[in-house]
mmCIF file of C-alpha atoms in Angstrom:
data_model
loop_
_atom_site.group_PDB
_atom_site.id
_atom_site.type_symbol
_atom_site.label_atom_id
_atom_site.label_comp_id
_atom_site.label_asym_id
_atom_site.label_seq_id
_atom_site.Cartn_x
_atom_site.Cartn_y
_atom_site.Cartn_z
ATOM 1 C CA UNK A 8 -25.866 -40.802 9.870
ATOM 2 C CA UNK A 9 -26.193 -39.322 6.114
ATOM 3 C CA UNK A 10 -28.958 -37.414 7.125
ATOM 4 C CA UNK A 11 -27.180 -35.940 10.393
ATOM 5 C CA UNK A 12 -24.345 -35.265 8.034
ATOM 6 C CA UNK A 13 -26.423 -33.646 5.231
ATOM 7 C CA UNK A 14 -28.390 -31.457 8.381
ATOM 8 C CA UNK A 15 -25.380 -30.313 9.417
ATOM 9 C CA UNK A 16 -23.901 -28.737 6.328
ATOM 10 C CA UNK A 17 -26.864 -26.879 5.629
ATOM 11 C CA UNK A 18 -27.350 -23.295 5.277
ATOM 12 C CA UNK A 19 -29.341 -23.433 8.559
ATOM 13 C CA UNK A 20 -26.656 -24.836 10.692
ATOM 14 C CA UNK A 21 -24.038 -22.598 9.820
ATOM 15 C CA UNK A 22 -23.455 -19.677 11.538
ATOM 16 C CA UNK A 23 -25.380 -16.206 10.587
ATOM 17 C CA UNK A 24 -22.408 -14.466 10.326
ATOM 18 C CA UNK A 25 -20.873 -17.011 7.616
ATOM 19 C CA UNK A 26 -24.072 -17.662 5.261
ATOM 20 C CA UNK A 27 -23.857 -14.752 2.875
ATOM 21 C CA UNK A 28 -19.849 -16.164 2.118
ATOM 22 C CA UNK A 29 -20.594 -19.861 2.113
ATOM 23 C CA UNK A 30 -23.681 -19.328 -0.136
ATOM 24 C CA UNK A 31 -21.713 -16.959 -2.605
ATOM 25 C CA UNK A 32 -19.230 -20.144 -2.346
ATOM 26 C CA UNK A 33 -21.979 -22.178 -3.270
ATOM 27 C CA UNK A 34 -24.375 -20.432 -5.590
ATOM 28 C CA UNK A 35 -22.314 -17.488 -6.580
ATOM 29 C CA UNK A 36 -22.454 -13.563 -6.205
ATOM 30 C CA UNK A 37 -25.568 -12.848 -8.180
ATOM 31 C CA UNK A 38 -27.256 -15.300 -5.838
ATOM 32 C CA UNK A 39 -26.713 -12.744 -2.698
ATOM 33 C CA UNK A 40 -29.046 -9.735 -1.505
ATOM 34 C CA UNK A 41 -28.011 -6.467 -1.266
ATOM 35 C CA UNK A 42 -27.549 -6.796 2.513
ATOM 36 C CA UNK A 43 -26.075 -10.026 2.117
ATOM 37 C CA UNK A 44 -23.450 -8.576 0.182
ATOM 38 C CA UNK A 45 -22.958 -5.363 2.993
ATOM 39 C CA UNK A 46 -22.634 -8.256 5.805
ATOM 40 C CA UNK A 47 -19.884 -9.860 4.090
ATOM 41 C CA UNK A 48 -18.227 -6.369 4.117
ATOM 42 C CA UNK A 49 -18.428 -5.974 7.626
ATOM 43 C CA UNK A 50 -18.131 -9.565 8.840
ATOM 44 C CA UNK A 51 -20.032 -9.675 11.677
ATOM 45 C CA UNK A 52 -23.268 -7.938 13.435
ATOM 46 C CA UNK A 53 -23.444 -7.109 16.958
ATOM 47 C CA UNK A 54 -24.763 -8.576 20.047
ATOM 48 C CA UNK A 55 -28.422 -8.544 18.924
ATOM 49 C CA UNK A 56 -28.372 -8.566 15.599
ATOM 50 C CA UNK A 57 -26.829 -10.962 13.088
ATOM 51 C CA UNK A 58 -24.541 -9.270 10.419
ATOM 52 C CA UNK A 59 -27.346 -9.656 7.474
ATOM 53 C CA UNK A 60 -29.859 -8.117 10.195
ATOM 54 C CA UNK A 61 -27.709 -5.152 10.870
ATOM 55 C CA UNK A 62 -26.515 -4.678 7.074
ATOM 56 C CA UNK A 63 -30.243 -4.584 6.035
ATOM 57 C CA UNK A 64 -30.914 -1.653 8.922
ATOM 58 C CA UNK A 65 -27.987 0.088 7.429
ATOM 59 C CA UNK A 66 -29.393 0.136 3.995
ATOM 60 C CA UNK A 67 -32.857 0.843 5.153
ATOM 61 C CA UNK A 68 -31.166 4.501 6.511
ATOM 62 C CA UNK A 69 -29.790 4.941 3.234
ATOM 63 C CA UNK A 70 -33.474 4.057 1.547
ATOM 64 C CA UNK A 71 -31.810 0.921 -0.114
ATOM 65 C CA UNK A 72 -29.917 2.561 -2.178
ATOM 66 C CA UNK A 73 -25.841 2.190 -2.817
ATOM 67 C CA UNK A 74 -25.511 5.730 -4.093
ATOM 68 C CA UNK A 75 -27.385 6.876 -1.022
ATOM 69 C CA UNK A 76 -24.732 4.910 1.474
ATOM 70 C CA UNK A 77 -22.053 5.473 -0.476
ATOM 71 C CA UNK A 78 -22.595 9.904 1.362
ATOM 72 C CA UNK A 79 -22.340 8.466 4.199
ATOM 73 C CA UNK A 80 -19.613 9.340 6.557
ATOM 74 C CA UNK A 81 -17.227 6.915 9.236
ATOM 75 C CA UNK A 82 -18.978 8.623 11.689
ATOM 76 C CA UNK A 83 -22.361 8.436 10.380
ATOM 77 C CA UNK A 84 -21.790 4.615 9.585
ATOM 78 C CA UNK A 85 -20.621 4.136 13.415
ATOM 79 C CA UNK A 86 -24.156 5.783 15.324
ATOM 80 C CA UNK A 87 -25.400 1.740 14.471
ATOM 81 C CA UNK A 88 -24.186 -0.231 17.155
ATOM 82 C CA UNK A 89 -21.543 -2.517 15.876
ATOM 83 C CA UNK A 90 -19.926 -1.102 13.670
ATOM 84 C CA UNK A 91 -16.800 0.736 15.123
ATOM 85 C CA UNK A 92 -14.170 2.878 12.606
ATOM 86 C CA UNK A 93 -12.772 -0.522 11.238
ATOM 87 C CA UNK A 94 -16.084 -1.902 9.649
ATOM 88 C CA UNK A 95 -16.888 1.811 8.574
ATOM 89 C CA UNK A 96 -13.876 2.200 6.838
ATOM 90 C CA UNK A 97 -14.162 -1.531 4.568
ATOM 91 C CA UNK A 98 -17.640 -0.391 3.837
ATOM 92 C CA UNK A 99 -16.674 2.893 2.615
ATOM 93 C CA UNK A 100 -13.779 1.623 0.467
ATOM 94 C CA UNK A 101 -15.853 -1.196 -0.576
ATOM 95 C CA UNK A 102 -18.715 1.502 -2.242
ATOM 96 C CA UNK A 103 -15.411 3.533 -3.304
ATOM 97 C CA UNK A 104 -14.006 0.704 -5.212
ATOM 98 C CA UNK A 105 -17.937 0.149 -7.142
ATOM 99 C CA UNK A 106 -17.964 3.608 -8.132
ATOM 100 C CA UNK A 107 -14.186 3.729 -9.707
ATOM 101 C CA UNK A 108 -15.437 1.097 -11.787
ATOM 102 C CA UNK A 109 -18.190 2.295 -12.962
ATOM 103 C CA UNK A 110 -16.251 4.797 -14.270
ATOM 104 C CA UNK A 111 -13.764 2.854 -15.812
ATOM 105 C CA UNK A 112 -14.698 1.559 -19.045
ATOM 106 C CA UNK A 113 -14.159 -2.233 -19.960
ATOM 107 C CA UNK A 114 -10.875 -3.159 -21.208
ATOM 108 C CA UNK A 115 -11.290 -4.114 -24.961
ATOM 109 C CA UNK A 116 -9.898 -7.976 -25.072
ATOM 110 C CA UNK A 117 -7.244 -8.171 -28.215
ATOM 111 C CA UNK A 118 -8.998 -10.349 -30.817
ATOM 112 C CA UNK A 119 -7.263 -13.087 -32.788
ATOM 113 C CA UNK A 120 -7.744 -13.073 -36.632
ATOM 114 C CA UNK A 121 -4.538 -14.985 -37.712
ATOM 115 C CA UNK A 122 -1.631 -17.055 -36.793
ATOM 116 C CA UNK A 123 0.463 -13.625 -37.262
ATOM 117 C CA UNK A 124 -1.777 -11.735 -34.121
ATOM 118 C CA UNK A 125 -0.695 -15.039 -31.755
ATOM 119 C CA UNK A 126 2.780 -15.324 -32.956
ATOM 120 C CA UNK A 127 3.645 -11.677 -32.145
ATOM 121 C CA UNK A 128 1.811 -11.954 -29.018
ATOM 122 C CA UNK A 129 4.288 -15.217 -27.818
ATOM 123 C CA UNK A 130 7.464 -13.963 -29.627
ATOM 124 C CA UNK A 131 7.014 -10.797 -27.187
ATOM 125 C CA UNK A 132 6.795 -13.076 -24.137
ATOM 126 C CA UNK A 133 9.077 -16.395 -24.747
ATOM 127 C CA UNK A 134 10.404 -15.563 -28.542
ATOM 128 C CA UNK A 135 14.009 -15.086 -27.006
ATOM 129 C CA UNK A 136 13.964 -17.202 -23.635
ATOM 130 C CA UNK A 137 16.888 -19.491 -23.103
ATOM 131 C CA UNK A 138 14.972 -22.374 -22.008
ATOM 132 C CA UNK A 139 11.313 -23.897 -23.492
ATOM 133 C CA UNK A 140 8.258 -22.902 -22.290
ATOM 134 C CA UNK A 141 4.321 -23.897 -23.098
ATOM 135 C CA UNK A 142 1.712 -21.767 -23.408
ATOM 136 C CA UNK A 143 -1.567 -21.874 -23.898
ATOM 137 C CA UNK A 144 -3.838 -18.411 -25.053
ATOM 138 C CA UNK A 145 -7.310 -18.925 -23.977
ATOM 139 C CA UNK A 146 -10.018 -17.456 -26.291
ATOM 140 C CA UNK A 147 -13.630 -16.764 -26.123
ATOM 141 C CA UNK A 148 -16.211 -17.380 -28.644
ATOM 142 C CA UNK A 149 -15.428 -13.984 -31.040
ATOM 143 C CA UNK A 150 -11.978 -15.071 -30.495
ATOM 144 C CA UNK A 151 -10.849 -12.722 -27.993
ATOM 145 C CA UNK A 152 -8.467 -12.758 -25.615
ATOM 146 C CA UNK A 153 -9.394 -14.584 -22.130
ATOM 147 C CA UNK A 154 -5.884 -15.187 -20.833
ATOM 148 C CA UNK A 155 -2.874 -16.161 -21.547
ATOM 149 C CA UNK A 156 -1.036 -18.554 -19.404
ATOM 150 C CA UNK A 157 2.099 -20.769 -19.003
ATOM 151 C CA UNK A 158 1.419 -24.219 -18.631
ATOM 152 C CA UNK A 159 4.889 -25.535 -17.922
ATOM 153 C CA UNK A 160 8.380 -24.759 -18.166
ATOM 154 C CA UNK A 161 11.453 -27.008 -19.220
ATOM 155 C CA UNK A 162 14.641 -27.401 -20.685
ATOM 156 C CA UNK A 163 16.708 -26.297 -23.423
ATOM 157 C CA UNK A 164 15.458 -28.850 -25.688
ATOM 158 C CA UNK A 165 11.448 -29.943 -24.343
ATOM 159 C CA UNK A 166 9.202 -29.280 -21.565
ATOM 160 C CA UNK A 167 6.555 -31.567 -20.649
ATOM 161 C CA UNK A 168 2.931 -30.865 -20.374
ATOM 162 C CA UNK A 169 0.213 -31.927 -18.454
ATOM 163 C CA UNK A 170 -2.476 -32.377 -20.864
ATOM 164 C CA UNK A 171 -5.116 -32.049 -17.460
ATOM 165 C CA UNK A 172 -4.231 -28.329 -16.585
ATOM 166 C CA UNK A 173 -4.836 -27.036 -19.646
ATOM 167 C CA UNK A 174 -8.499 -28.723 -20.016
ATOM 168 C CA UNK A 175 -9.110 -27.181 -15.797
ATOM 169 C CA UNK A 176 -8.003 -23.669 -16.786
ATOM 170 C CA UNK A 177 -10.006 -23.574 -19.992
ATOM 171 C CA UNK A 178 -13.094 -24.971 -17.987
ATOM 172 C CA UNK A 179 -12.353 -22.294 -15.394
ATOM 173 C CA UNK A 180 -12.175 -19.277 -17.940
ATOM 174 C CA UNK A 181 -14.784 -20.919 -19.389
ATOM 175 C CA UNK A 182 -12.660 -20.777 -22.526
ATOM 176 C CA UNK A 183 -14.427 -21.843 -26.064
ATOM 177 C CA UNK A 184 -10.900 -22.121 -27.838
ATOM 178 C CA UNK A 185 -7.501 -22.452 -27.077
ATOM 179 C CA UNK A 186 -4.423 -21.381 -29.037
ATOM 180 C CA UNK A 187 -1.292 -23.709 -28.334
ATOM 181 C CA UNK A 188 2.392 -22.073 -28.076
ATOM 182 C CA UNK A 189 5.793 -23.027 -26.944
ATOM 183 C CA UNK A 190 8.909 -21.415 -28.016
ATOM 184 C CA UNK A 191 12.416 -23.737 -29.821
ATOM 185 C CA UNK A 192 15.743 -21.867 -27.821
ATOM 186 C CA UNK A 193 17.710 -23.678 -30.463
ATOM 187 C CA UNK A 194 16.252 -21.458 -33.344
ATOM 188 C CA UNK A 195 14.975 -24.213 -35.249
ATOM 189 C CA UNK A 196 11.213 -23.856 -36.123
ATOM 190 C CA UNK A 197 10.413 -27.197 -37.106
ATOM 191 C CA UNK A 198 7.867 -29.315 -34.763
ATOM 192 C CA UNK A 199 9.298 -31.991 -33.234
ATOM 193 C CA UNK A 200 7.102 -35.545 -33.138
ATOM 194 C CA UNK A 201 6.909 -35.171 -29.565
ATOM 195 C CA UNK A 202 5.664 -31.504 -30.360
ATOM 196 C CA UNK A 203 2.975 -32.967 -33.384
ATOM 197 C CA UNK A 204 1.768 -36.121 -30.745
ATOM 198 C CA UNK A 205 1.200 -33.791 -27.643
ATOM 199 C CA UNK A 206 -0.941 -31.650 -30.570
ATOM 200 C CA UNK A 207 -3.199 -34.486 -31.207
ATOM 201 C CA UNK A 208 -3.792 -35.092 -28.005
ATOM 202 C CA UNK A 209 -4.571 -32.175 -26.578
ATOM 203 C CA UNK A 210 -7.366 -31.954 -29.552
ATOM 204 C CA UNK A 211 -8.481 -34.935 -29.002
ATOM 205 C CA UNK A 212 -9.298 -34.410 -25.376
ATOM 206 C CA UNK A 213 -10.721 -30.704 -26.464
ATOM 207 C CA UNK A 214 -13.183 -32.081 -29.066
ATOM 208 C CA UNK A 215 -14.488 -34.027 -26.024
ATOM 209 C CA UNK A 216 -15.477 -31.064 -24.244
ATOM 210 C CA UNK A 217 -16.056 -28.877 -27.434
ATOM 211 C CA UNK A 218 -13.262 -26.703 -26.801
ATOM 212 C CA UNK A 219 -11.572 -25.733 -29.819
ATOM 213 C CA UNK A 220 -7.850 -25.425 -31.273
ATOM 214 C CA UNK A 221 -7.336 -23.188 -33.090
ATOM 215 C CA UNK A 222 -3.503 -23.508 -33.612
ATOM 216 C CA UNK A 223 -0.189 -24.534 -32.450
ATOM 217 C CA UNK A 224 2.348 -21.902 -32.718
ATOM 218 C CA UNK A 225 6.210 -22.303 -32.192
ATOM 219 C CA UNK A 226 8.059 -19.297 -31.888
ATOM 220 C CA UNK A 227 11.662 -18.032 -31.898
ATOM 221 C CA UNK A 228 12.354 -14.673 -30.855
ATOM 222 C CA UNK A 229 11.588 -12.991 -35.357
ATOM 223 C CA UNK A 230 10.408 -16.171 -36.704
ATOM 224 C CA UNK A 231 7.404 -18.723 -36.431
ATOM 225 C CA UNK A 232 5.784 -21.936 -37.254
ATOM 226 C CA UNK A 233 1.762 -22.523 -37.652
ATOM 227 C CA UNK A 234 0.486 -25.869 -37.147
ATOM 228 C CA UNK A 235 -2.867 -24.492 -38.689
ATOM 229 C CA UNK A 236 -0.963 -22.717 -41.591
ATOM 230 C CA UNK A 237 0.655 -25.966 -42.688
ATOM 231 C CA UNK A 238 -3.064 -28.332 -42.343
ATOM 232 C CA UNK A 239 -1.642 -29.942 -39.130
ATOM 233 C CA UNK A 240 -4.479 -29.130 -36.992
#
């Protein structure tokens, strides 16, 4: 039974037209072929050809090349049988959308160097909120900028936080530190002990998967507090 099971979900069985998606799934997008890529543009072939067959006879008229098919016209894309004005048109915008970035450059990611670049970062998003919010600012290994994401929202007076999204997301950005934030409505900048234990045990669980903290920061909309300034973390 395993081994019909195991048969089954194999690249093999599926369907021609869903291979290219379920192996980017699977393996990712470097993993595909050019035409691999073009048949998950158009979605499906014709009635003799499979949409990986047909994509790679589309890029064979444009000598392999993306530059090449990116000249090419709705009409001249719809002479191969298959692809009507619909499929021409995603392909076309799909090539469009390559070259705009190309010629875009990369945004430079803001870099942290103290507990004064994350505090003004979170006193311009929750400094002046009427109700406590945690944050988390996700880092990379020069201590750039990743993302920066809210975790949970509460009260006037605490907000709990599960301790298990912030360990997925930083996995998922594939984060190497974390900065911790969450903002005090009353105005008071002190931590609170619930603030200090959820601190330990959030870097606890990080040292575990060599994730680091950096800091804990609580904000009020012109003043803040740095675990890391005062040796807590």
């Amino acid at each position: 039974m395993t081994d019909y099971l195991e048969n089954k979900s194999s690249i093999k069985n599926w369907n021609e037209d869903d291979r290219p998606r379920e192996k980017l799934a699977l393996k990712g997008r470097s993993s595909l072929s050019d035409a691999e890529l073009l048949a998950i543009i158009m979605g499906s072939g014709n009635r003799d050809e499979s949409a990986v067959e047909l994509a790679k006879r589309i890029l064979k008229s444009a000598n392999n090349n993306w530059n090449e098919l990116a000249k090419f016209t709705i009409q001249d894309l719809s002479k191969f049988k298959g692809v009507g004005e619909a499929k021409a048109i995603s392909i076309i915008t799909a090539l469009e959308i390559g070259r705009r970035r190309n010629s875009q450059e990369a945004l430079e990611r803001e870099k942290i160097t103290s507990s004064q670049d994350a505090a003004i970062i979170m006193q311009q998003q929750i400094g002046d909120l009427p109700n406590e919010e945690f944050w988390v600012m996700f880092l990379n290994q020069g201590n750039k900028i990743i993302k920066t994401e809210q975790i949970s929202r509460g009260g006037i007076t605490q907000t709990s936080v599960d301790v298990r999204v912030i360990f997925k997301r930083s996995l998922e950005l594939m984060a190497t530190a974390i900065i911790l934030s969450h903002n005090h409505p009353s105005g008071n900048l002190t931590p609170s002990e619930a603030d200090k234990s959820i601190t330990r045990k959030i870097k606890e669980g990080a040292t575990l998967l060599d994730i680091q903290v950096i800091d804990h920061i609580i904000v009020t909309q012109k003043e803040y507090y740095s675990f890391a300034d005062k040796g807590l973390i």
